[in-house]
Amino acid sequence: MTAESALTAEVVEPTGADGVGPWHAAWRRLRRNPAGIVGAVLVLLFVLVALLAPVLAPYRPATAQWFGQVTPTSVPGPSADHPLGLDSFGSDLLTQLLYGARTSLVIGVVSTAVGLAVGALLGVLAGGFGGKVDTVVMRVVDVLLSIPSLLLAVSVAAVLQRGSLAIMLAVAAAQVPIFARLLRASLLAQRGQDYVVALRSLGLRQRRIVVGHMLPNSLGPVLVQATLTLATAVIEVAALSFLGLGDPNPAVAEWGRMLVTAQSRLDQAPQLALYPGLAIAITALGFTLLGEALREALDPRSSR
């Protein structure tokens, strides 16, 4: 084994005093965290509901299927054919909720992945190489951070045409500066480590050191932030749909638009706003609990 390969093995998979790697130790701490378990269960249920929506939903998502049963003064409640009743457009409410979970999952995951990819690229350029690149990138990031995330998302969605793609890009744009700044800080903390100095003394190029060694050891906080950002993404997707920037097709189920249509019927059928509101809150709570548990597992010093 060469000196370089020995250093690589030590950097990629270091072990603690008990001979256990950091990721394995983090997994053990995560399993013992009750809040993390609850969050993982909520997230798993959300993902399963979203993936199995066509199987679990009693009907296909469509509008005005039973519009004749909806009157200006009443909306049918739970029945044998419709467990949660109908919505204002005469669609099955349970079907809309289940397919709304699929819409939130797809948009949330895609927007977070895009924001993470672009933000990670900017963070690597700034924190890994420094110099003028760092100065230029961080000034752009500072400008983006000066704008509230929801306001930035609304601005991007307003410029683009209404639809799921516009919401994905809008939410992703609001997440880019967060990931960029976080990864830059993690890389800067790695630049002074002994293994980085040793790798430079071996003559490795800066690009290889950053991509092959510093970046893998800096991804922990970024992955934690990605989990927490999913909770924010679900809320922002609902908010943009609530503001009328979502998919214009009424047959596409969205929790935010369900809240909008429920406003005129709150006195007659409060469940039209209660169910999608609970779905948004529980989903965001699951990702938040899981993200906080991951943060404590990867950095035991943050645990109380």
CSV table of C-alpha atoms in Angstrom, one decimal:
chain,number,residue,atom,x,y,z
A,1,MET,CA,0.0,0.0,0.0
A,2,THR,CA,1.4,3.4,-1.0
A,3,ALA,CA,1.5,6.4,1.3
A,4,GLU,CA,-1.3,8.0,-0.7
A,5,SER,CA,-3.6,5.0,-0.5
A,6,ALA,CA,-3.0,4.7,3.2
A,7,LEU,CA,-3.9,8.3,3.8
A,8,THR,CA,-7.0,7.9,1.6
A,9,ALA,CA,-8.2,4.9,3.7
A,10,GLU,CA,-7.7,6.8,6.9
A,11,VAL,CA,-9.6,9.9,5.6
A,12,VAL,CA,-12.5,8.2,4.0
A,13,GLU,CA,-13.3,5.7,6.8
A,14,PRO,CA,-11.8,7.0,10.1
A,15,THR,CA,-12.6,5.1,13.3
A,16,GLY,CA,-13.3,6.3,16.8
A,17,ALA,CA,-11.8,5.1,20.1
A,18,ASP,CA,-14.1,2.1,20.1
A,19,GLY,CA,-13.0,1.0,16.5
A,20,VAL,CA,-16.4,2.0,15.0
A,21,GLY,CA,-16.6,4.3,11.9
A,22,PRO,CA,-18.3,7.7,12.2
A,23,TRP,CA,-21.2,6.7,9.9
A,24,HIS,CA,-21.9,3.5,11.8
A,25,ALA,CA,-21.7,5.4,15.2
A,26,ALA,CA,-24.1,8.0,13.8
A,27,TRP,CA,-26.5,5.2,12.8
A,28,ARG,CA,-26.4,3.8,16.3
A,29,ARG,CA,-27.1,7.2,17.8
A,30,LEU,CA,-30.0,7.8,15.3
A,31,ARG,CA,-31.6,4.5,16.2
A,32,ARG,CA,-31.7,5.5,19.9
A,33,ASN,CA,-33.3,8.8,19.3
A,34,PRO,CA,-37.1,8.6,19.8
A,35,ALA,CA,-37.8,11.8,17.9
A,36,GLY,CA,-35.7,10.5,15.0
A,37,ILE,CA,-37.7,7.3,14.9
A,38,VAL,CA,-41.0,9.2,14.9
A,39,GLY,CA,-39.8,11.4,12.1
A,40,ALA,CA,-38.6,8.5,10.1
A,41,VAL,CA,-41.9,6.7,10.5
A,42,LEU,CA,-43.8,9.9,9.4
A,43,VAL,CA,-41.5,10.3,6.4
A,44,LEU,CA,-41.8,6.7,5.5
A,45,LEU,CA,-45.6,6.8,5.7
A,46,PHE,CA,-45.6,10.0,3.5
A,47,VAL,CA,-43.4,8.3,0.9
A,48,LEU,CA,-45.5,5.1,0.9
A,49,VAL,CA,-48.7,7.0,0.5
A,50,ALA,CA,-47.3,9.0,-2.4
A,51,LEU,CA,-45.9,6.0,-4.2
A,52,LEU,CA,-49.0,3.9,-3.6
A,53,ALA,CA,-51.6,6.6,-4.3
A,54,PRO,CA,-53.0,4.8,-7.4
A,55,VAL,CA,-53.5,1.7,-5.3
A,56,LEU,CA,-54.8,3.3,-2.1
A,57,ALA,CA,-57.1,6.0,-3.8
A,58,PRO,CA,-60.7,4.8,-4.3
A,59,TYR,CA,-61.0,6.8,-7.5
A,60,ARG,CA,-58.9,8.5,-10.2
A,61,PRO,CA,-58.1,12.2,-9.7
A,62,ALA,CA,-60.6,14.3,-11.7
A,63,THR,CA,-63.0,17.2,-11.2
A,64,ALA,CA,-66.7,17.4,-11.1
A,65,GLN,CA,-67.2,13.6,-10.9
A,66,TRP,CA,-70.0,14.1,-8.4
A,67,PHE,CA,-70.6,17.8,-8.8
A,68,GLY,CA,-74.4,17.3,-8.9
A,69,GLN,CA,-74.2,16.4,-5.2
A,70,VAL,CA,-72.6,19.7,-4.2
A,71,THR,CA,-75.0,22.5,-3.5
A,72,PRO,CA,-74.3,26.2,-2.8
A,73,THR,CA,-75.1,25.7,0.9
A,74,SER,CA,-73.7,22.2,1.6
A,75,VAL,CA,-70.9,19.8,0.6
A,76,PRO,CA,-71.5,16.0,1.2
A,77,GLY,CA,-69.6,14.7,4.1
A,78,PRO,CA,-68.2,11.1,4.8
A,79,SER,CA,-70.2,8.2,3.3
A,80,ALA,CA,-69.7,4.6,2.3
A,81,ASP,CA,-68.6,5.7,-1.2
A,82,HIS,CA,-66.5,8.6,-0.1
A,83,PRO,CA,-64.8,8.0,3.3
A,84,LEU,CA,-63.8,11.7,3.7
A,85,GLY,CA,-66.6,13.2,1.6
A,86,LEU,CA,-66.4,15.4,-1.4
A,87,ASP,CA,-64.7,18.7,-2.1
A,88,SER,CA,-66.1,21.9,-3.5
A,89,PHE,CA,-65.7,20.6,-7.1
A,90,GLY,CA,-67.4,17.3,-6.5
A,91,SER,CA,-64.2,15.2,-6.4
A,92,ASP,CA,-63.5,12.5,-3.8
A,93,LEU,CA,-61.6,14.3,-1.0
A,94,LEU,CA,-59.5,11.2,0.0
A,95,THR,CA,-58.4,10.7,-3.6
A,96,GLN,CA,-57.3,14.3,-3.8
A,97,LEU,CA,-55.3,14.0,-0.5
A,98,LEU,CA,-53.5,10.9,-1.6
A,99,TYR,CA,-52.6,12.2,-5.0
A,100,GLY,CA,-51.6,15.5,-3.4
A,101,ALA,CA,-49.0,13.6,-1.4
A,102,ARG,CA,-47.5,12.4,-4.7
A,103,THR,CA,-47.4,15.9,-6.1
A,104,SER,CA,-45.7,17.3,-3.0
A,105,LEU,CA,-43.2,14.4,-2.9
A,106,VAL,CA,-42.2,14.8,-6.5
A,107,ILE,CA,-41.9,18.5,-6.5
A,108,GLY,CA,-40.2,18.6,-3.1
A,109,VAL,CA,-37.6,16.0,-3.9
A,110,VAL,CA,-36.8,17.3,-7.4
A,111,SER,CA,-36.6,20.9,-6.2
A,112,THR,CA,-34.3,19.9,-3.3
A,113,ALA,CA,-32.1,17.8,-5.6
A,114,VAL,CA,-31.7,20.7,-8.0
A,115,GLY,CA,-31.0,23.2,-5.3
A,116,LEU,CA,-28.5,20.8,-3.7
A,117,ALA,CA,-26.7,20.1,-6.9
A,118,VAL,CA,-26.4,23.8,-7.9
A,119,GLY,CA,-25.6,24.9,-4.4
A,120,ALA,CA,-23.0,22.1,-3.9
A,121,LEU,CA,-21.3,23.2,-7.1
A,122,LEU,CA,-21.1,26.8,-6.0
A,123,GLY,CA,-20.0,25.7,-2.5
A,124,VAL,CA,-17.2,23.5,-3.9
A,125,LEU,CA,-15.9,26.3,-6.2
A,126,ALA,CA,-15.9,28.8,-3.3
A,127,GLY,CA,-14.7,26.7,-0.4
A,128,GLY,CA,-12.5,24.3,-2.2
A,129,PHE,CA,-10.5,26.7,-4.4
A,130,GLY,CA,-10.9,30.1,-2.7
A,131,GLY,CA,-9.4,33.2,-4.2
A,132,LYS,CA,-11.3,35.4,-6.6
A,133,VAL,CA,-13.7,32.5,-7.3
A,134,ASP,CA,-14.7,32.5,-3.7
A,135,THR,CA,-15.2,36.2,-3.6
A,136,VAL,CA,-17.4,36.3,-6.7
A,137,VAL,CA,-19.5,33.3,-5.8
A,138,MET,CA,-20.1,34.4,-2.2
A,139,ARG,CA,-21.2,37.9,-3.3
A,140,VAL,CA,-23.8,36.3,-5.5
A,141,VAL,CA,-24.9,34.0,-2.7
A,142,ASP,CA,-25.1,37.0,-0.3
A,143,VAL,CA,-27.4,38.8,-2.6
A,144,LEU,CA,-29.7,35.7,-2.8
A,145,LEU,CA,-29.6,35.3,0.9
A,146,SER,CA,-30.7,38.9,1.4
A,147,ILE,CA,-34.0,38.0,-0.3
A,148,PRO,CA,-36.5,36.0,1.9
A,149,SER,CA,-36.7,32.5,0.5
A,150,LEU,CA,-40.5,32.6,-0.1
A,151,LEU,CA,-40.3,36.0,-1.8
A,152,LEU,CA,-37.5,34.7,-4.0
A,153,ALA,CA,-39.6,31.6,-4.9
A,154,VAL,CA,-42.6,33.7,-5.7
A,155,SER,CA,-40.6,36.0,-7.9
A,156,VAL,CA,-39.1,33.1,-9.9
A,157,ALA,CA,-42.5,31.3,-10.2
A,158,ALA,CA,-44.1,34.6,-11.3
A,159,VAL,CA,-41.6,35.0,-14.1
A,160,LEU,CA,-42.0,31.5,-15.4
A,161,GLN,CA,-45.3,30.0,-16.6
A,162,ARG,CA,-47.6,28.5,-14.1
A,163,GLY,CA,-47.1,24.8,-13.5
A,164,SER,CA,-45.2,22.1,-11.6
A,165,LEU,CA,-41.9,22.9,-13.4
A,166,ALA,CA,-42.1,26.6,-12.4
A,167,ILE,CA,-42.7,25.6,-8.7
A,168,MET,CA,-39.7,23.2,-8.8
A,169,LEU,CA,-37.4,25.8,-10.2
A,170,ALA,CA,-38.7,28.5,-7.8
A,171,VAL,CA,-38.2,26.3,-4.7
A,172,ALA,CA,-34.8,25.2,-5.9
A,173,ALA,CA,-33.7,28.8,-6.5
A,174,ALA,CA,-34.5,29.6,-2.9
A,175,GLN,CA,-32.4,26.6,-1.6
A,176,VAL,CA,-29.3,27.2,-3.7
A,177,PRO,CA,-27.7,29.9,-1.5
A,178,ILE,CA,-28.3,27.8,1.7
A,179,PHE,CA,-26.5,24.7,0.4
A,180,ALA,CA,-23.7,26.8,-1.2
A,181,ARG,CA,-22.9,28.6,2.0
A,182,LEU,CA,-23.1,25.5,4.2
A,183,LEU,CA,-20.8,23.4,2.0
A,184,ARG,CA,-18.4,26.3,1.7
A,185,ALA,CA,-18.1,26.5,5.5
A,186,SER,CA,-17.6,22.7,5.7
A,187,LEU,CA,-14.9,22.8,3.1
A,188,LEU,CA,-13.1,25.7,4.8
A,189,ALA,CA,-13.1,23.8,8.0
A,190,GLN,CA,-11.4,20.9,6.2
A,191,ARG,CA,-8.7,22.9,4.5
A,192,GLY,CA,-6.6,23.1,7.6
A,193,GLN,CA,-6.8,19.5,8.6
A,194,ASP,CA,-3.7,17.3,8.9
A,195,TYR,CA,-4.7,14.9,6.1
A,196,VAL,CA,-5.2,17.8,3.7
A,197,VAL,CA,-1.7,19.1,4.4
A,198,ALA,CA,-0.3,15.6,4.0
A,199,LEU,CA,-2.0,15.1,0.7
A,200,ARG,CA,-0.6,18.4,-0.5
A,201,SER,CA,2.8,17.4,0.6
A,202,LEU,CA,2.5,14.3,-1.6
A,203,GLY,CA,2.0,16.5,-4.6
A,204,LEU,CA,-1.8,15.9,-5.3
A,205,ARG,CA,-3.6,18.5,-7.3
A,206,GLN,CA,-6.0,20.8,-5.5
A,207,ARG,CA,-8.9,19.5,-7.6
A,208,ARG,CA,-8.2,15.9,-6.6
A,209,ILE,CA,-7.9,16.8,-3.0
A,210,VAL,CA,-11.2,18.7,-3.0
A,211,VAL,CA,-13.3,16.3,-4.9
A,212,GLY,CA,-11.8,13.0,-3.7
A,213,HIS,CA,-11.0,13.8,0.0
A,214,MET,CA,-12.4,17.1,1.3
A,215,LEU,CA,-15.8,16.8,-0.3
A,216,PRO,CA,-16.8,13.4,1.1
A,217,ASN,CA,-15.8,14.5,4.6
A,218,SER,CA,-17.9,17.7,4.3
A,219,LEU,CA,-21.2,16.2,3.1
A,220,GLY,CA,-22.6,15.3,6.6
A,221,PRO,CA,-24.1,18.8,7.4
A,222,VAL,CA,-25.3,19.2,3.8
A,223,LEU,CA,-27.2,15.9,3.9
A,224,VAL,CA,-28.8,17.0,7.2
A,225,GLN,CA,-29.8,20.4,5.7
A,226,ALA,CA,-31.3,18.6,2.7
A,227,THR,CA,-33.6,16.6,5.0
A,228,LEU,CA,-34.6,19.8,6.8
A,229,THR,CA,-35.1,21.6,3.5
A,230,LEU,CA,-37.5,18.9,2.3
A,231,ALA,CA,-39.8,20.1,5.1
A,232,THR,CA,-39.5,23.7,3.9
A,233,ALA,CA,-40.0,22.6,0.3
A,234,VAL,CA,-43.4,20.9,1.2
A,235,ILE,CA,-44.6,24.1,2.9
A,236,GLU,CA,-43.3,26.3,0.0
A,237,VAL,CA,-44.9,24.1,-2.6
A,238,ALA,CA,-48.3,24.4,-0.8
A,239,ALA,CA,-47.8,28.2,-0.4
A,240,LEU,CA,-47.1,28.7,-4.1
A,241,SER,CA,-50.1,26.7,-5.0
A,242,PHE,CA,-52.1,28.6,-2.5
A,243,LEU,CA,-51.0,31.8,-4.2
A,244,GLY,CA,-52.2,30.5,-7.6
A,245,LEU,CA,-48.8,29.8,-9.0
A,246,GLY,CA,-49.3,26.0,-9.2
A,247,ASP,CA,-50.4,23.8,-12.0
A,248,PRO,CA,-53.4,25.3,-13.7
A,249,ASN,CA,-54.9,21.9,-14.5
A,250,PRO,CA,-57.6,21.4,-11.8
A,251,ALA,CA,-57.4,17.7,-12.2
A,252,VAL,CA,-53.8,17.8,-10.7
A,253,ALA,CA,-54.2,17.4,-6.9
A,254,GLU,CA,-52.2,19.9,-4.8
A,255,TRP,CA,-52.6,20.4,-1.1
A,256,GLY,CA,-52.1,24.2,-1.4
A,257,ARG,CA,-54.9,24.6,-4.0
A,258,MET,CA,-57.2,22.4,-1.8
A,259,LEU,CA,-56.7,25.0,0.9
A,260,VAL,CA,-57.6,27.8,-1.5
A,261,THR,CA,-60.8,26.2,-2.7
A,262,ALA,CA,-61.8,25.4,0.9
A,263,GLN,CA,-61.9,29.1,1.9
A,264,SER,CA,-65.3,29.7,0.6
A,265,ARG,CA,-66.7,26.7,2.3
A,266,LEU,CA,-65.2,26.9,5.8
A,267,ASP,CA,-68.5,27.5,7.5
A,268,GLN,CA,-70.2,24.6,5.7
A,269,ALA,CA,-67.4,22.0,5.5
A,270,PRO,CA,-64.3,22.9,7.6
A,271,GLN,CA,-62.8,19.5,6.9
A,272,LEU,CA,-62.0,20.7,3.4
A,273,ALA,CA,-59.2,22.8,4.9
A,274,LEU,CA,-58.5,20.6,8.0
A,275,TYR,CA,-57.4,17.5,6.1
A,276,PRO,CA,-54.9,19.1,3.7
A,277,GLY,CA,-53.6,21.4,6.5
A,278,LEU,CA,-52.9,18.4,8.7
A,279,ALA,CA,-51.2,16.6,5.8
A,280,ILE,CA,-48.9,19.5,5.2
A,281,ALA,CA,-48.1,19.9,9.0
A,282,ILE,CA,-47.5,16.2,9.6
A,283,THR,CA,-45.3,15.8,6.6
A,284,ALA,CA,-43.2,18.9,7.5
A,285,LEU,CA,-43.0,17.7,11.1
A,286,GLY,CA,-41.7,14.3,10.0
A,287,PHE,CA,-38.9,15.8,7.9
A,288,THR,CA,-38.0,18.2,10.6
A,289,LEU,CA,-37.8,15.6,13.4
A,290,LEU,CA,-35.7,13.3,11.1
A,291,GLY,CA,-33.4,16.2,10.1
A,292,GLU,CA,-32.8,17.3,13.7
A,293,ALA,CA,-32.1,13.7,14.7
A,294,LEU,CA,-29.6,13.3,11.9
A,295,ARG,CA,-27.9,16.5,13.0
A,296,GLU,CA,-27.5,15.2,16.5
A,297,ALA,CA,-26.4,11.8,15.3
A,298,LEU,CA,-23.7,13.2,13.0
A,299,ASP,CA,-22.5,15.8,15.6
A,300,PRO,CA,-23.1,14.5,19.2
A,301,ARG,CA,-21.9,17.8,20.6
A,302,SER,CA,-25.2,19.4,19.3
A,303,SER,CA,-27.2,16.9,21.4
A,304,ARG,CA,-28.5,18.1,24.8
